CSV table of C-alpha atoms in Angstrom, one decimal:
chain,number,residue,atom,x,y,z
A,1467,UNK,CA,-13.4,59.2,60.3
A,1468,UNK,CA,-13.5,55.5,60.9
A,1469,UNK,CA,-10.6,54.8,58.5
A,1470,UNK,CA,-8.5,57.5,60.1
A,1471,UNK,CA,-9.1,56.2,63.6
A,1472,UNK,CA,-8.3,52.7,62.4
A,1473,UNK,CA,-4.9,53.8,61.1
A,1474,UNK,CA,-4.1,55.8,64.2
A,1475,UNK,CA,-4.8,52.8,66.4
A,1476,UNK,CA,-2.7,50.5,64.2
A,1477,UNK,CA,0.3,52.9,64.4
A,1478,UNK,CA,-0.1,53.1,68.2
A,1479,UNK,CA,0.1,49.3,68.4
A,1480,UNK,CA,3.2,49.0,66.2
A,1481,UNK,CA,5.0,51.7,68.3
A,1482,UNK,CA,4.7,49.5,71.4
A,1483,UNK,CA,8.1,47.7,71.9
A,1484,UNK,CA,6.6,45.1,74.2
A,1485,UNK,CA,3.9,44.4,71.6
A,1486,UNK,CA,6.6,43.9,69.0
A,1487,UNK,CA,8.6,41.5,71.1
A,1488,UNK,CA,5.8,39.3,72.3
A,1489,UNK,CA,3.8,39.1,69.1
A,1490,UNK,CA,6.5,39.3,66.4
A,1491,UNK,CA,9.9,38.2,67.7
A,1492,UNK,CA,9.0,35.6,70.4
A,1493,UNK,CA,6.8,33.4,68.2
A,1494,UNK,CA,9.5,33.2,65.5
A,1495,UNK,CA,12.3,32.4,68.0
A,1496,UNK,CA,10.2,29.8,69.7
A,1497,UNK,CA,9.3,28.2,66.4
A,1498,UNK,CA,12.9,27.9,65.3
A,1499,UNK,CA,13.9,26.5,68.7
A,1500,UNK,CA,11.1,23.9,68.7
A,1501,UNK,CA,11.9,22.9,65.2
A,1502,UNK,CA,15.5,22.1,66.2
A,1503,UNK,CA,14.2,20.1,69.2
A,1504,UNK,CA,11.2,18.3,67.8
A,1505,UNK,CA,11.1,18.9,64.1
A,1506,UNK,CA,10.9,15.3,62.9
A,1507,UNK,CA,8.0,13.0,62.2
A,1508,UNK,CA,4.3,13.6,61.8
A,1509,UNK,CA,1.3,14.4,64.0
A,1510,UNK,CA,-2.1,13.3,62.6
A,1511,UNK,CA,-0.7,13.3,59.1
A,1512,UNK,CA,0.8,16.8,59.4
A,1513,UNK,CA,4.6,17.3,59.2
A,1514,UNK,CA,5.8,18.3,62.7
A,1515,UNK,CA,7.5,21.4,61.3
A,1516,UNK,CA,4.3,22.5,59.7
A,1517,UNK,CA,2.4,21.6,62.9
A,1518,UNK,CA,4.8,23.8,65.0
A,1519,UNK,CA,4.6,26.6,62.5
A,1520,UNK,CA,0.9,26.8,62.8
A,1521,UNK,CA,1.0,26.6,66.6
A,1522,UNK,CA,3.5,29.4,66.9
A,1523,UNK,CA,1.7,31.6,64.4
A,1524,UNK,CA,-1.4,31.1,66.4
A,1525,UNK,CA,0.5,32.0,69.6
A,1526,UNK,CA,1.8,35.3,68.2
A,1527,UNK,CA,-1.4,36.3,66.3
A,1528,UNK,CA,-3.6,35.4,69.2
A,1529,UNK,CA,-1.5,37.6,71.5
A,1530,UNK,CA,-1.6,40.5,69.1
A,1531,UNK,CA,-5.4,40.2,68.6
A,1532,UNK,CA,-6.2,40.1,72.3
A,1533,UNK,CA,-3.8,42.8,73.4
A,1534,UNK,CA,-5.2,45.3,70.9
A,1535,UNK,CA,-8.6,45.2,72.5
A,1536,UNK,CA,-7.4,45.1,76.1
A,1537,UNK,CA,-6.0,48.7,75.7
A,1538,UNK,CA,-9.6,49.9,76.0
A,1539,UNK,CA,-9.3,49.7,79.8
A,1540,UNK,CA,-6.7,52.4,79.7
A,1541,UNK,CA,-8.8,54.6,77.4
A,1542,UNK,CA,-11.8,54.2,79.7
A,1543,UNK,CA,-9.7,55.4,82.7
A,1544,UNK,CA,-8.2,58.3,80.9
A,1545,UNK,CA,-11.5,59.4,79.5
A,1546,UNK,CA,-10.3,59.0,75.9
A,1547,UNK,CA,-13.4,57.0,74.9
A,1548,UNK,CA,-15.7,59.7,76.3
A,1549,UNK,CA,-13.9,62.3,74.1
A,1550,UNK,CA,-14.3,60.1,71.1
A,1551,UNK,CA,-18.1,60.0,71.7
A,1552,UNK,CA,-18.0,63.8,71.1
A,1553,UNK,CA,-16.6,63.2,67.6
A,1554,UNK,CA,-18.5,62.0,64.5
A,1555,UNK,CA,-17.2,58.5,65.2
A,1556,UNK,CA,-20.2,56.3,65.9
A,1557,UNK,CA,-20.3,53.8,68.8
A,1558,UNK,CA,-20.6,50.9,66.4
A,1559,UNK,CA,-17.7,52.2,64.3
A,1560,UNK,CA,-15.6,52.5,67.5
A,1561,UNK,CA,-16.1,48.9,68.4
A,1562,UNK,CA,-15.7,47.7,64.8
A,1563,UNK,CA,-12.5,49.7,64.5
A,1564,UNK,CA,-11.1,48.1,67.7
A,1565,UNK,CA,-11.8,44.6,66.3
A,1566,UNK,CA,-10.4,45.6,62.9
A,1567,UNK,CA,-7.2,46.9,64.5
A,1568,UNK,CA,-6.9,43.6,66.4
A,1569,UNK,CA,-7.2,41.6,63.2
A,1570,UNK,CA,-4.8,44.0,61.4
A,1571,UNK,CA,-2.0,43.8,63.9
A,1572,UNK,CA,-2.2,40.0,64.0
A,1573,UNK,CA,-1.2,39.8,60.3
A,1574,UNK,CA,2.6,40.2,60.8
A,1575,UNK,CA,2.7,37.4,63.3
A,1576,UNK,CA,1.3,34.9,60.8
A,1577,UNK,CA,3.4,36.2,57.9
A,1578,UNK,CA,6.7,36.2,59.9
A,1579,UNK,CA,6.2,32.7,61.4
A,1580,UNK,CA,5.1,31.2,58.1
A,1581,UNK,CA,8.0,33.0,56.4
A,1582,UNK,CA,10.4,31.4,58.9
A,1583,UNK,CA,8.7,28.0,58.3
A,1584,UNK,CA,9.3,28.2,54.5
A,1585,UNK,CA,12.7,29.8,54.5
A,1586,UNK,CA,14.4,28.6,57.7
A,1587,UNK,CA,12.7,25.4,58.6
A,1588,UNK,CA,12.1,24.2,55.0
A,1589,UNK,CA,8.4,23.5,55.4
A,1590,UNK,CA,7.1,22.3,52.0
A,1591,UNK,CA,3.5,22.9,51.2
A,1592,UNK,CA,1.4,23.3,48.1
A,1593,UNK,CA,0.5,27.0,47.3
A,1594,UNK,CA,-3.1,26.4,48.1
A,1595,UNK,CA,-2.1,24.8,51.5
A,1596,UNK,CA,-0.1,27.8,52.4
A,1597,UNK,CA,-3.0,30.1,51.5
A,1598,UNK,CA,-5.8,28.2,53.1
A,1599,UNK,CA,-3.8,27.6,56.3
A,1600,UNK,CA,-2.7,31.2,56.7
A,1601,UNK,CA,-6.0,32.8,55.7
A,1602,UNK,CA,-8.0,30.3,57.8
A,1603,UNK,CA,-5.8,30.9,60.8
A,1604,UNK,CA,-6.2,34.7,60.5
A,1605,UNK,CA,-10.0,34.6,60.1
A,1606,UNK,CA,-10.2,32.3,63.1
A,1607,UNK,CA,-8.8,35.1,65.2
A,1608,UNK,CA,-12.0,37.0,65.2
A,1609,UNK,CA,-13.3,35.7,68.6
A,1610,UNK,CA,-9.9,36.5,70.2
A,1611,UNK,CA,-10.1,40.1,69.0
A,1612,UNK,CA,-13.5,40.2,70.8
A,1613,UNK,CA,-12.0,38.6,73.9
A,1614,UNK,CA,-9.5,41.5,74.1
A,1615,UNK,CA,-12.4,44.0,73.9
A,1616,UNK,CA,-14.3,42.2,76.6
A,1617,UNK,CA,-11.2,42.4,78.9
A,1618,UNK,CA,-10.9,46.1,78.1
A,1619,UNK,CA,-14.5,46.7,79.2
A,1620,UNK,CA,-14.7,44.5,82.3
A,1621,UNK,CA,-11.3,45.3,83.8
A,1622,UNK,CA,-9.4,48.4,85.1
A,1623,UNK,CA,-6.0,49.2,83.6
A,1624,UNK,CA,-4.2,47.5,86.5
A,1625,UNK,CA,-6.3,44.4,86.6
A,1626,UNK,CA,-6.3,44.1,82.7
A,1627,UNK,CA,-2.5,43.7,83.0
A,1628,UNK,CA,-3.1,40.6,85.0
A,1629,UNK,CA,-6.3,39.3,83.3
A,1630,UNK,CA,-4.9,39.5,79.8
A,1631,UNK,CA,-1.8,37.4,80.2
A,1632,UNK,CA,-3.6,35.0,82.4
A,1633,UNK,CA,-6.4,34.5,79.9
A,1634,UNK,CA,-3.8,34.2,77.1
A,1635,UNK,CA,-1.8,31.6,78.9
A,1636,UNK,CA,-4.8,29.5,79.8
A,1637,UNK,CA,-5.9,29.5,76.2
A,1638,UNK,CA,-2.4,28.7,74.9
A,1639,UNK,CA,-1.6,25.9,77.4
A,1640,UNK,CA,-4.9,24.2,77.6
A,1641,UNK,CA,-6.1,24.8,74.0
A,1642,UNK,CA,-3.4,22.8,72.3
A,1643,UNK,CA,-1.1,25.7,71.2
A,1644,UNK,CA,1.9,24.9,73.4
A,1645,UNK,CA,1.1,21.3,74.1
A,1646,UNK,CA,-0.3,19.2,71.3
A,1647,UNK,CA,-3.8,17.9,72.2
A,1648,UNK,CA,-2.6,14.4,71.0
A,1649,UNK,CA,-0.1,14.4,73.9
A,1650,UNK,CA,-2.7,15.4,76.6
A,1651,UNK,CA,-4.5,13.0,78.9
A,1652,UNK,CA,-8.0,12.2,77.6
A,1653,UNK,CA,-9.8,14.5,80.1
A,1654,UNK,CA,-7.6,17.5,79.2
A,1655,UNK,CA,-8.0,16.7,75.5
A,1656,UNK,CA,-11.8,16.7,75.8
A,1657,UNK,CA,-11.7,20.0,77.8
A,1658,UNK,CA,-9.4,21.6,75.3
A,1659,UNK,CA,-12.2,21.3,72.7
A,1660,UNK,CA,-14.3,23.7,74.6
A,1661,UNK,CA,-11.7,26.5,74.1
A,1662,UNK,CA,-11.6,28.7,70.9
A,1663,UNK,CA,-7.8,28.3,70.9
A,1664,UNK,CA,-8.2,24.6,70.1
A,1665,UNK,CA,-10.2,25.4,67.1
A,1666,UNK,CA,-7.8,28.1,66.0
A,1667,UNK,CA,-5.1,25.5,65.7
A,1668,UNK,CA,-7.5,23.1,64.0
A,1669,UNK,CA,-8.4,25.7,61.4
A,1670,UNK,CA,-4.7,26.4,60.7
A,1671,UNK,CA,-3.6,22.8,60.5
A,1672,UNK,CA,-6.6,21.1,58.8
A,1673,UNK,CA,-5.7,22.1,55.3
A,1674,UNK,CA,-2.3,20.4,55.8
A,1675,UNK,CA,-3.6,17.1,57.0
A,1676,UNK,CA,-5.1,14.0,55.4
A,1677,UNK,CA,-8.7,14.6,56.5
A,1678,UNK,CA,-9.1,18.0,54.8
A,1679,UNK,CA,-10.6,21.1,56.2
A,1680,UNK,CA,-12.3,20.8,59.6
A,1681,UNK,CA,-15.7,22.5,59.0
A,1682,UNK,CA,-16.8,21.7,62.6
A,1683,UNK,CA,-14.5,24.5,63.8
A,1684,UNK,CA,-16.5,27.2,61.9
A,1685,UNK,CA,-19.8,27.0,63.9
A,1686,UNK,CA,-17.9,26.7,67.2
A,1687,UNK,CA,-15.8,29.8,66.6
A,1688,UNK,CA,-18.9,31.7,65.3
A,1689,UNK,CA,-20.7,30.7,68.5
A,1690,UNK,CA,-17.8,32.1,70.6
A,1691,UNK,CA,-17.8,35.3,68.6
A,1692,UNK,CA,-21.6,35.7,69.0
A,1693,UNK,CA,-21.6,35.3,72.7
A,1694,UNK,CA,-18.6,37.5,73.3
A,1695,UNK,CA,-20.1,40.2,71.0
A,1696,UNK,CA,-23.2,40.2,73.1
A,1697,UNK,CA,-21.1,40.7,76.2
A,1698,UNK,CA,-19.2,43.6,74.6
A,1699,UNK,CA,-22.4,45.3,73.6
A,1700,UNK,CA,-23.8,44.9,77.1
A,1701,UNK,CA,-20.7,46.3,78.7
A,1702,UNK,CA,-20.5,49.2,76.3
A,1703,UNK,CA,-24.0,50.3,77.1
A,1704,UNK,CA,-23.3,50.0,80.9
A,1705,UNK,CA,-20.1,52.0,80.5
A,1706,UNK,CA,-21.8,54.6,78.4
A,1707,UNK,CA,-24.6,55.0,80.9
A,1708,UNK,CA,-22.0,55.7,83.7
A,1709,UNK,CA,-20.2,58.4,81.7
């Protein structure tokens, strides 16, 4: 039952044209444009092309992961989640499936941008650097999948349409995805380190730099995930009690 529901949700996501544009096409286009404009030099020992590649892959995959969970708001309004509670699908399986779908639909964004980096922008990395960067970036999306679920449980369908892009843009702009932290004023750079999007970029870029993998990012992202998961569980219980 859980696997069948997971595949159903993934197919629903890939049929959404807006989803395909903002999470697949736009990150690739932005990456190729930015490479033409700024693709020379290094930032903290990382080739600018590789730096931009990770940032745009983070942009697209973060959008995919968050949008998958935010659809819960529409399901709550339509009563679809109440219908699911009448099936053998367990509550925990429902939430895990939502998170799994969010992680699953984020994969193409990483693959396409990294593919554009290697084929079109001529990013040159060792095989283990490609693997560690892509896999690390993907695993670091877990808290963003949970953020999407939180939005789905705290917002109505109308307000979710505003909350989701606002949250996404704040994380992107102030977390070092669109603007390198190295170019920010010191205060903004320090504040950026409080956001999970900052550590998402760090995870993706650290295998490519001179200092090696940034292990400090792991407990920070785990802490975000733990806190957000507690919020989801609490909101799920409240929502179930109202049904």
